XYZ file of C-alpha atoms in Angstrom:
665
model
C 112.186 125.383 35.817
C 108.409 125.874 35.972
C 106.948 126.767 39.316
C 103.902 124.591 39.902
C 102.200 122.748 37.029
C 102.775 119.180 35.892
C 105.989 117.449 34.935
C 106.737 117.472 31.183
C 105.748 113.815 30.816
C 102.394 114.382 32.427
C 101.802 117.431 30.233
C 102.409 115.360 27.115
C 100.016 112.721 28.388
C 97.399 115.331 29.113
C 97.900 116.868 25.665
C 97.482 113.514 23.951
C 94.428 112.822 26.062
C 93.007 116.216 25.144
C 93.615 115.595 21.442
C 91.971 112.188 21.724
C 89.042 113.684 23.539
C 88.645 116.379 20.899
C 88.886 113.781 18.139
C 86.209 111.667 19.825
C 84.095 114.748 20.291
C 84.385 115.496 16.580
C 83.383 111.927 15.706
C 80.490 112.003 18.191
C 79.471 115.384 16.869
C 79.408 114.074 13.318
C 77.381 111.077 14.444
C 75.006 113.301 16.322
C 74.742 115.551 13.298
C 73.802 112.566 11.169
C 71.315 111.483 13.813
C 69.879 115.002 13.988
C 69.079 114.762 10.295
C 65.896 112.670 10.320
C 66.223 109.212 8.827
C 63.780 108.177 6.140
C 61.492 105.192 6.658
C 60.287 102.562 4.208
C 57.843 99.989 5.560
C 57.402 96.989 3.269
C 54.502 94.765 4.311
C 54.425 91.354 2.680
C 50.917 89.950 2.596
C 50.530 86.197 3.241
C 54.282 85.434 3.285
C 55.430 82.659 5.602
C 58.776 83.214 7.281
C 59.827 79.640 6.570
C 59.469 80.218 2.816
C 62.284 82.791 2.571
C 65.923 82.031 1.880
C 67.168 84.049 4.854
C 64.993 81.895 7.132
C 66.604 78.705 5.832
C 64.283 77.779 2.954
C 66.460 76.368 0.182
C 63.810 75.893 -2.506
C 63.397 79.579 -3.309
C 65.536 82.471 -4.488
C 64.932 85.672 -2.506
C 68.274 87.505 -2.928
C 66.980 90.966 -2.094
C 65.298 90.022 1.169
C 68.293 87.846 2.028
C 70.567 90.826 1.384
C 68.554 93.097 3.669
C 68.694 90.438 6.382
C 72.468 90.054 5.946
C 73.021 93.815 6.237
C 70.512 94.334 9.040
C 68.681 92.394 11.709
C 66.528 89.331 11.119
C 63.961 88.369 13.760
C 63.663 84.622 14.021
C 60.498 84.614 16.135
C 58.175 87.446 15.141
C 54.401 86.981 15.416
C 51.270 88.740 14.272
C 48.454 89.194 16.818
C 45.880 88.575 14.043
C 46.350 86.398 10.922
C 44.092 88.633 8.787
C 45.287 91.498 6.585
C 43.293 94.505 7.810
C 43.572 93.984 11.587
C 47.229 92.900 11.272
C 48.106 96.145 9.486
C 46.043 98.068 12.028
C 48.274 96.565 14.728
C 51.442 97.554 12.867
C 50.376 101.121 12.153
C 48.952 101.860 15.632
C 51.151 99.796 17.948
C 47.968 98.677 19.699
C 46.088 95.414 20.052
C 42.684 94.760 18.468
C 41.203 94.970 21.977
C 42.007 98.680 21.862
C 41.431 99.556 18.207
C 38.351 97.367 17.697
C 39.857 96.132 14.418
C 39.336 92.388 14.826
C 38.371 91.556 11.262
C 37.230 93.101 7.961
C 33.550 93.108 8.903
C 32.820 96.799 8.612
C 34.934 98.610 11.194
C 36.969 101.737 10.546
C 39.899 102.908 12.645
C 38.922 105.509 15.224
C 40.027 108.957 13.935
C 41.441 109.766 17.390
C 43.841 106.791 17.260
C 47.450 107.915 16.601
C 49.195 106.090 13.778
C 52.747 105.831 12.520
C 51.818 108.165 9.678
C 50.186 110.822 11.885
C 53.199 110.903 14.214
C 55.750 111.214 11.417
C 53.736 113.717 9.414
C 53.570 115.918 12.505
C 57.387 115.740 12.565
C 57.596 117.085 9.026
C 57.814 113.846 7.065
C 56.281 113.426 3.640
C 54.004 110.411 3.989
C 52.974 108.109 1.152
C 51.447 104.656 0.808
C 50.684 102.352 -2.116
C 48.269 99.474 -1.585
C 48.279 96.108 -3.311
C 44.743 95.167 -2.248
C 41.318 96.672 -1.627
C 41.316 94.964 1.776
C 43.276 98.047 2.890
C 40.995 100.538 1.147
C 41.002 104.004 2.707
C 37.431 103.601 3.952
C 38.843 101.379 6.723
C 40.802 104.339 8.115
C 44.432 103.277 7.662
C 44.961 106.215 5.296
C 45.018 108.618 8.240
C 48.242 110.624 8.321
C 49.208 109.883 4.723
C 49.533 112.797 2.300
C 49.324 110.263 -0.533
C 47.369 107.004 -0.181
C 47.110 105.086 -3.421
C 44.321 102.553 -3.173
C 42.242 103.559 -6.226
C 40.334 100.316 -6.685
C 37.246 100.348 -8.870
C 34.352 99.275 -6.673
C 31.808 100.120 -9.365
C 32.510 97.018 -11.452
C 30.186 94.323 -10.206
C 31.261 91.545 -12.596
C 32.210 88.881 -10.069
C 34.697 87.311 -12.452
C 36.681 90.538 -12.696
C 38.973 89.528 -9.844
C 41.914 91.718 -10.848
C 39.930 94.868 -10.086
C 40.497 94.396 -6.374
C 44.214 93.689 -6.267
C 47.307 95.196 -7.833
C 50.411 93.345 -8.932
C 53.649 94.086 -7.132
C 55.325 95.665 -10.150
C 52.440 98.141 -10.452
C 52.660 98.894 -6.728
C 56.393 99.568 -6.965
C 55.919 101.670 -10.128
C 53.622 104.000 -8.161
C 55.948 103.957 -5.147
C 58.971 104.955 -7.236
C 57.100 107.869 -8.788
C 56.178 109.100 -5.309
C 59.741 108.621 -4.044
C 61.189 110.647 -6.895
C 58.905 113.542 -5.995
C 59.577 113.396 -2.257
C 63.145 112.089 -1.806
C 64.649 115.490 -1.038
C 62.916 115.706 2.349
C 62.404 113.180 5.151
C 59.869 110.643 3.982
C 57.841 107.686 5.211
C 56.742 105.317 2.459
C 54.554 102.283 3.116
C 54.475 99.698 0.317
C 51.959 96.840 0.553
C 52.727 93.797 -1.628
C 49.777 91.422 -1.921
C 50.975 88.950 -4.570
C 51.457 85.901 -2.320
C 47.747 85.924 -1.453
C 45.588 83.152 -2.939
C 44.928 82.512 -5.813
C 48.613 82.097 -6.652
C 49.463 83.115 -10.203
C 53.006 84.471 -10.499
C 53.949 86.250 -13.736
C 56.735 85.000 -16.027
C 59.496 83.991 -15.513
C 58.482 83.034 -11.957
C 55.551 80.975 -13.218
C 57.955 78.780 -15.163
C 60.590 78.576 -12.419
C 58.063 77.631 -9.744
C 55.432 75.860 -11.821
C 54.806 73.200 -9.180
C 54.990 75.727 -6.328
C 53.154 78.891 -7.453
C 52.980 80.248 -3.883
C 56.780 80.357 -3.781
C 56.767 81.865 -7.264
C 54.672 84.763 -5.956
C 57.121 85.308 -3.096
C 60.083 85.271 -5.506
C 58.260 87.872 -7.641
C 57.708 90.027 -4.539
C 61.423 89.774 -3.770
C 62.249 91.032 -7.265
C 60.029 94.085 -6.753
C 61.748 94.836 -3.453
C 65.003 94.684 -5.400
C 63.748 97.465 -7.668
C 63.122 99.688 -4.638
C 66.557 98.977 -3.182
C 68.238 99.684 -6.524
C 66.482 103.047 -6.677
C 67.515 103.960 -3.127
C 71.136 103.095 -3.896
C 71.119 105.085 -7.136
C 69.933 108.200 -5.277
C 72.252 107.762 -2.294
C 69.340 107.183 0.078
C 70.100 103.735 1.490
C 72.417 104.830 4.296
C 69.915 107.304 5.733
C 66.829 105.111 5.365
C 65.382 102.689 7.882
C 63.917 99.803 5.886
C 61.489 97.539 7.739
C 60.146 94.378 6.117
C 57.225 92.721 7.914
C 54.802 89.964 7.003
C 51.221 90.578 8.116
C 50.458 86.851 8.459
C 51.428 83.507 6.980
C 49.498 80.879 5.015
C 48.159 77.504 6.151
C 49.072 75.579 2.982
C 47.048 72.650 4.302
C 48.600 72.427 7.766
C 45.946 71.673 10.412
C 43.496 71.396 7.515
C 43.679 75.141 6.768
C 44.473 76.064 3.177
C 44.712 79.817 3.591
C 44.670 81.895 6.800
C 42.490 83.598 9.382
C 40.705 80.563 10.786
C 43.381 79.252 13.187
C 46.265 80.798 15.147
C 48.956 78.167 14.683
C 52.534 79.038 13.697
C 51.755 78.441 10.027
C 49.754 81.682 9.932
C 50.997 83.794 12.879
C 54.784 83.351 12.523
C 55.917 86.147 10.186
C 59.145 87.432 8.648
C 60.557 90.613 10.182
C 63.728 92.359 8.994
C 65.233 95.722 9.967
C 67.860 97.385 7.765
C 69.059 100.180 10.031
C 70.225 103.605 8.847
C 73.894 104.500 9.125
C 74.964 105.884 12.504
C 72.590 103.761 14.557
C 74.260 101.913 17.426
C 75.724 98.496 16.662
C 73.311 95.631 16.381
C 73.329 91.872 16.314
C 72.431 90.133 13.038
C 69.739 87.811 14.408
C 67.293 88.282 17.275
C 65.770 85.023 18.459
C 63.728 86.415 21.361
C 59.978 86.443 20.533
C 58.554 89.793 19.415
C 55.115 90.896 18.271
C 54.044 93.169 15.429
C 52.367 95.324 18.085
C 55.920 96.355 19.050
C 56.783 97.556 15.556
C 55.564 101.165 15.864
C 57.292 102.018 19.175
C 60.524 100.431 17.944
C 60.492 102.418 14.705
C 59.719 105.665 16.524
C 62.546 105.126 18.997
C 65.025 104.505 16.182
C 63.828 107.670 14.426
C 64.023 109.672 17.645
C 60.290 110.369 17.826
C 58.132 110.354 20.935
C 55.857 107.343 21.372
C 52.165 108.298 21.849
C 50.687 107.389 25.217
C 47.963 105.318 23.532
C 50.504 102.848 22.145
C 50.377 99.427 23.847
C 53.427 97.778 22.258
C 56.924 97.998 23.687
C 60.048 99.035 21.794
C 62.547 96.216 21.234
C 65.480 98.512 20.394
C 67.348 96.966 23.337
C 67.172 93.584 21.589
C 68.630 95.153 18.458
C 71.571 96.381 20.520
C 72.329 92.937 21.867
C 70.576 92.988 25.223
C 68.521 89.964 26.185
C 65.063 89.795 27.707
C 65.129 89.379 31.469
C 61.561 88.072 31.417
C 60.159 86.367 28.304
C 57.454 88.377 26.579
C 53.828 87.258 26.428
C 52.912 86.930 22.737
C 49.191 87.313 22.055
C 47.205 86.101 19.035
C 43.527 85.943 18.170
C 41.074 85.241 15.394
C 37.444 86.293 15.484
C 36.714 85.171 11.937
C 34.927 81.971 13.076
C 32.835 83.964 15.549
C 31.921 86.971 13.431
C 31.106 85.132 10.220
C 29.951 81.679 11.339
C 28.945 82.000 15.003
C 31.600 79.467 15.980
C 33.976 80.172 18.831
C 36.742 82.731 18.483
C 40.306 81.660 19.312
C 42.718 83.527 21.573
C 46.145 82.338 22.540
C 49.380 83.205 24.288
C 53.009 82.133 23.924
C 55.210 82.136 26.974
C 58.611 80.516 27.152
C 58.394 77.300 25.119
C 54.628 76.930 25.426
C 51.718 77.966 23.216
C 48.265 77.928 24.801
C 45.091 78.365 22.724
C 41.862 79.112 24.574
C 39.001 77.331 22.803
C 36.031 75.115 23.708
C 38.621 72.311 23.458
C 41.736 74.064 24.852
C 45.167 73.374 23.360
C 48.687 73.415 24.794
C 51.848 72.824 22.776
C 55.480 72.533 23.817
C 57.175 74.295 20.913
C 60.628 73.161 21.955
C 59.669 69.572 21.136
C 56.724 70.024 18.753
C 57.220 72.909 16.343
C 54.396 71.703 14.079
C 51.924 71.926 17.004
C 50.603 68.415 16.460
C 50.548 67.047 20.050
C 48.022 68.720 22.324
C 49.367 68.439 25.897
C 46.425 70.135 27.593
C 45.293 67.100 29.583
C 48.847 66.027 30.509
C 50.065 69.463 31.666
C 46.952 71.017 33.117
C 48.893 73.130 35.633
C 50.905 74.768 32.843
C 47.733 75.344 30.834
C 45.963 76.941 33.787
C 48.890 79.279 34.398
C 48.926 80.338 30.738
C 45.155 80.812 30.714
C 45.602 83.125 33.681
C 48.334 85.077 31.880
C 46.127 85.314 28.799
C 43.214 86.656 30.846
C 45.463 89.248 32.470
C 46.837 90.355 29.119
C 43.360 90.724 27.615
C 42.151 92.674 30.647
C 45.218 94.926 30.548
C 44.867 95.915 26.893
C 41.079 96.040 26.542
C 39.580 99.512 26.736
C 37.340 100.271 29.652
C 33.606 100.150 29.078
C 32.428 103.265 27.270
C 35.775 104.120 25.698
C 35.590 104.472 21.947
C 37.343 101.969 19.688
C 36.628 101.488 15.995
C 33.776 103.103 14.095
C 31.295 101.222 11.961
C 32.329 101.678 8.339
C 29.249 100.232 6.692
C 30.346 97.845 3.939
C 28.301 98.684 0.870
C 27.309 95.737 -1.348
C 29.876 96.619 -3.997
C 32.759 96.437 -1.531
C 31.374 93.216 -0.075
C 31.377 91.687 -3.555
C 34.967 92.761 -4.015
C 36.058 91.292 -0.692
C 34.442 88.019 -1.689
C 36.314 88.173 -4.994
C 39.533 88.095 -2.983
C 38.421 84.984 -1.113
C 37.204 86.712 2.052
C 33.942 85.324 3.355
C 32.987 88.828 4.548
C 29.368 87.937 5.171
C 28.903 88.609 8.857
C 25.508 89.555 10.199
C 24.592 92.762 11.913
C 26.271 92.006 15.241
C 29.989 91.361 15.708
C 30.196 91.289 19.491
C 33.327 89.654 20.814
C 32.138 88.104 24.039
C 33.430 84.592 24.591
C 30.810 81.866 24.634
C 32.184 78.435 25.557
C 29.058 76.752 24.199
C 29.856 77.704 20.604
C 31.354 75.095 18.258
C 35.124 74.726 18.289
C 36.698 75.823 14.962
C 38.746 72.590 14.981
C 35.466 70.725 14.520
C 34.349 73.016 11.700
C 37.431 73.364 9.511
C 36.037 71.026 6.852
C 32.814 73.040 6.700
C 34.825 76.232 6.450
C 36.865 74.853 3.559
C 33.672 73.711 1.797
C 32.294 77.245 2.103
C 35.594 78.695 0.901
C 35.550 76.389 -2.129
C 31.947 77.351 -2.810
C 32.926 80.990 -2.637
C 35.711 80.440 -5.170
C 33.331 78.668 -7.559
C 30.774 81.444 -7.217
C 33.314 84.155 -7.971
C 34.165 82.358 -11.209
C 30.554 82.054 -12.301
C 30.328 78.326 -11.524
C 27.134 78.699 -9.529
C 25.846 75.130 -9.768
C 29.111 73.772 -8.362
C 29.041 76.389 -5.634
C 25.490 75.414 -4.691
C 26.535 71.746 -4.514
C 29.334 72.563 -2.052
C 27.044 74.720 0.076
C 24.317 72.072 0.103
C 26.864 69.566 1.385
C 27.979 72.005 4.099
C 24.348 72.653 5.052
C 23.912 69.006 6.023
C 26.099 69.739 9.060
C 25.264 73.431 9.550
C 21.531 73.639 8.876
C 21.081 77.028 10.556
C 24.146 78.734 9.138
C 23.665 82.353 8.114
C 26.645 82.452 5.723
C 25.687 79.203 3.996
C 22.118 80.349 3.340
C 23.338 83.802 2.352
C 25.771 82.411 -0.223
C 23.091 80.035 -1.515
C 20.772 83.027 -1.948
C 23.422 84.980 -3.841
C 24.086 82.029 -6.138
C 20.394 81.738 -6.968
C 20.287 85.485 -7.548
C 23.222 85.285 -9.972
C 21.456 82.424 -11.775
C 18.409 84.722 -12.077
C 16.344 82.271 -10.031
C 14.816 85.092 -8.028
C 12.080 83.145 -6.196
C 14.696 80.674 -4.866
C 16.928 83.603 -3.912
C 14.117 85.293 -1.989
C 13.370 82.068 -0.132
C 17.003 81.741 0.989
C 17.240 85.432 1.937
C 14.129 84.983 4.075
C 15.825 82.036 5.806
C 18.810 84.281 6.527
C 16.616 87.045 7.915
C 14.716 84.590 10.087
C 18.041 83.827 11.810
C 19.509 87.345 11.607
C 16.697 89.906 11.162
C 19.027 92.910 10.969
C 21.405 91.511 8.365
C 21.328 94.580 6.129
C 22.951 93.062 3.053
C 20.480 90.167 2.990
C 17.647 92.707 3.178
C 19.284 94.696 0.367
C 19.677 91.762 -2.022
C 16.191 90.547 -1.201
C 14.961 93.948 -2.338
C 16.875 93.608 -5.615
C 15.382 90.159 -6.168
C 11.858 91.549 -5.679
C 12.707 94.343 -8.126
C 13.817 91.814 -10.730
C 10.396 90.167 -10.410
C 8.655 93.534 -10.794
C 7.257 93.341 -7.257
C 7.849 97.022 -6.556
C 5.975 97.174 -3.245
C 8.112 94.461 -1.655
C 11.227 95.868 -3.350
C 10.606 99.314 -1.871
C 9.915 97.881 1.589
C 13.125 95.811 1.559
C 15.368 98.532 0.124
C 13.993 101.117 2.525
C 14.677 98.731 5.418
C 18.198 98.053 4.119
C 18.908 101.783 4.018
C 17.552 102.211 7.550
C 19.828 99.430 8.790
C 22.872 100.850 7.013
C 22.628 104.559 6.127
C 26.021 104.322 4.379
C 24.641 101.962 1.714
C 24.458 104.325 -1.266
C 23.543 101.397 -3.541
C 20.433 100.743 -1.453
C 19.483 104.419 -1.726
C 19.997 104.390 -5.497
C 17.986 101.223 -6.087
C 15.272 102.464 -3.768
C 15.058 105.564 -5.934
C 14.799 103.421 -9.065
C 11.968 101.377 -7.506
C 10.091 104.547 -6.556
C 10.417 105.850 -10.114
C 9.042 102.555 -11.452
C 6.031 103.099 -9.192
C 5.647 106.655 -10.487
C 6.633 108.185 -7.126
C 9.095 110.688 -8.578
C 9.501 112.894 -5.522
C 10.428 109.922 -3.328
C 12.755 108.675 -6.047
C 14.439 112.062 -6.298
C 15.039 112.111 -2.544
C 16.561 108.630 -2.619
C 18.875 109.509 -5.525
C 19.935 112.636 -3.645
C 20.805 110.465 -0.635
C 22.960 108.189 -2.802
C 25.243 111.041 -3.935
C 25.340 112.643 -0.506
C 26.725 109.367 0.858
C 29.059 108.795 -2.092
C 29.926 112.068 -3.883
C 31.747 110.049 -6.571
C 28.738 107.929 -7.520
C 28.029 108.730 -11.170
C 24.815 106.638 -11.525
C 23.260 108.579 -8.641
C 23.921 111.948 -10.292
C 22.673 110.630 -13.625
C 19.399 109.340 -12.187
C 18.894 112.511 -10.150
C 19.436 114.600 -13.279
C 16.917 112.516 -15.238
C 14.219 113.038 -12.597
C 14.913 116.772 -12.329
C 14.792 117.091 -16.129
C 11.427 115.303 -16.210
C 10.168 117.629 -13.459
C 11.302 120.680 -15.439
C 13.948 121.793 -12.915
C 16.522 122.502 -15.595
C 19.242 124.160 -13.534
C 19.353 121.276 -11.067
C 19.181 118.736 -13.899
C 22.087 120.340 -15.771
C 24.199 120.457 -12.608
C 23.532 116.813 -11.727
C 24.077 115.560 -15.272
C 27.350 117.468 -15.580
C 28.496 115.923 -12.290
C 27.677 112.464 -13.667
C 29.628 113.104 -16.885
C 32.611 114.451 -14.996
C 32.814 111.083 -13.247
C 31.819 108.962 -16.270
C 32.577 110.940 -19.456
C 31.646 108.008 -21.690
C 28.029 107.667 -20.538
C 26.150 108.380 -23.783
C 22.698 108.210 -22.188
C 23.544 110.864 -19.603
C 25.105 113.069 -22.296
C 21.920 112.862 -24.387
C 19.908 113.930 -21.333
C 22.273 116.830 -20.731
C 21.850 117.960 -24.352
C 18.056 117.903 -23.908
C 18.320 119.932 -20.699
C 20.623 122.504 -22.306
C 18.333 122.863 -25.323
C 15.302 123.251 -23.075
C 17.181 125.963 -21.185
C 17.992 127.720 -24.451
C 21.719 127.078 -24.138
C 22.045 125.929 -27.723
C 25.773 126.663 -28.113
C 26.578 124.519 -25.069
C 24.206 121.841 -26.372
C 26.108 121.808 -29.673
C 29.409 121.410 -27.795
C 28.021 118.409 -25.949
C 26.664 117.040 -29.220
C 30.153 117.184 -30.728
C 31.532 115.314 -27.720
C 28.865 112.679 -28.341
C 30.132 112.328 -31.919
C 26.848 113.261 -33.595
C 25.391 116.230 -35.427
C 21.688 115.677 -35.077
C 19.265 116.266 -32.204
C 19.200 113.667 -29.437
C 16.610 110.929 -29.857
């Protein structure tokens, strides 16, 4: 008989308990070990995809098996919203976890993300992740600052091609995007990675490739979405083949929807109704993450994406982040207090001087602050067709108050730095227009509300006329574009964008006097509109009026010192006037601003060669040929410079490259 201790039965119980505890500890330890190994992250952003056009959201007229599969395995958010229905600011929200009031990224009108702003990529790169991104559109070009934190950022769009009808130069098909993404994945899959893939195909104009064109002939928008789904399937197949799926967090997020004619809006960016702000959002969680529910119906915002991802990955959330993690919703908890969901569009204000729109969702209501305010009860009116503002004024006033508080809370204090001015050079502006973006704002994009401005609801038809005119212009149908703009001008006689587009059409038709007249009308209304000054200078140059050309181009460069095209053309005008030293200085400015600008190096080399500065000429001409090896004129100039320098062997080598055996003419 034992003295002291527990009875035999109790000892057995304690032993079994101990074994169970040890077993649990082993399981927990294994789970913790898996969690300690960083999970990979793939962020798939679907441009212009409406949630209600995906199979997993109940749409039966489309086949999206890969997105449906991710939703079935993970978590689908039934009520996710973008704060901005425009590509660049929406992605800025996702990658910073902050509202446009903080980042200053309200539109695509020339702002660049503040370098001090933390991003998803900067946080994860600091944690040892390989970071890569592949863009489907020049709207997310690196000059806007979203490349910060990425070791590899594949934009690579050719801004030097000014043929307006060359629309494909500014967007990349989804299969090409995924091709680049898979190459990067293969090189980086053996370490923790963050890959962002941007798929732009569903953006207008809709032109899905075969066989989706045939399957969705009457619904090309859906055909583009089905094509996007197929490309996502390629990524998933690769992850499965390499055993990466279980340790990868896959997040699928739409940046905004598409109007498709609802509320009179064909595309997006002009209004903030559900058609353009309700977005798909799907999380496929890595193995070992706590249990989750398959569908979250509580409203969430894309501003909450970054903090949620970082919490899942076990990373600290930067103090600058304004969004809130919704991991608790993933785990099955419910919101005690419904979240305020904010949305805005400044496109009408920045580009047309019509009122901006800002709105808030709370409980079943959606309030839109506008010169003619709007209130919708979404529980009874999902299409937002019955404005209840006059009937439920008390509700509207309460929501206006909540909206004001939210804006005040998330707006930086006066003097704090938000976005930087990026300076949209004319080439990029042409490319943005080729994608259907009006992108023709004046010099000032202040965001102060002015209740006396026209309500966008009263200007949607004018906006669509301008959009149609833009489409005609980009396809070389200038007369039809002018007809649309002339019709719009009957209502908007003092519209900067209408007169600006009219001027550009006349310029493209080589009717330079008419172009100058319209540019002068623009500058009468907006004296510091740098692009109007720039194109006016080009029009004067085409007429051989070098004095006015120089004055305009010099003014354009003063207004926007990042405009390397203005510097280059100013140099060319000076040379035409025989002012070589001034021309040389201007050409030098063009390559200082854009070190990859081949025409600037070529022109600089020509001037230096003429002035007898052979070393500088050879250096500049070689730089031009490195960027544009096929430029025969520059190569002939280089041969002349080498011969003049006595470098005959090198001149012969260049002559062979030119495919000739005689002296340059």
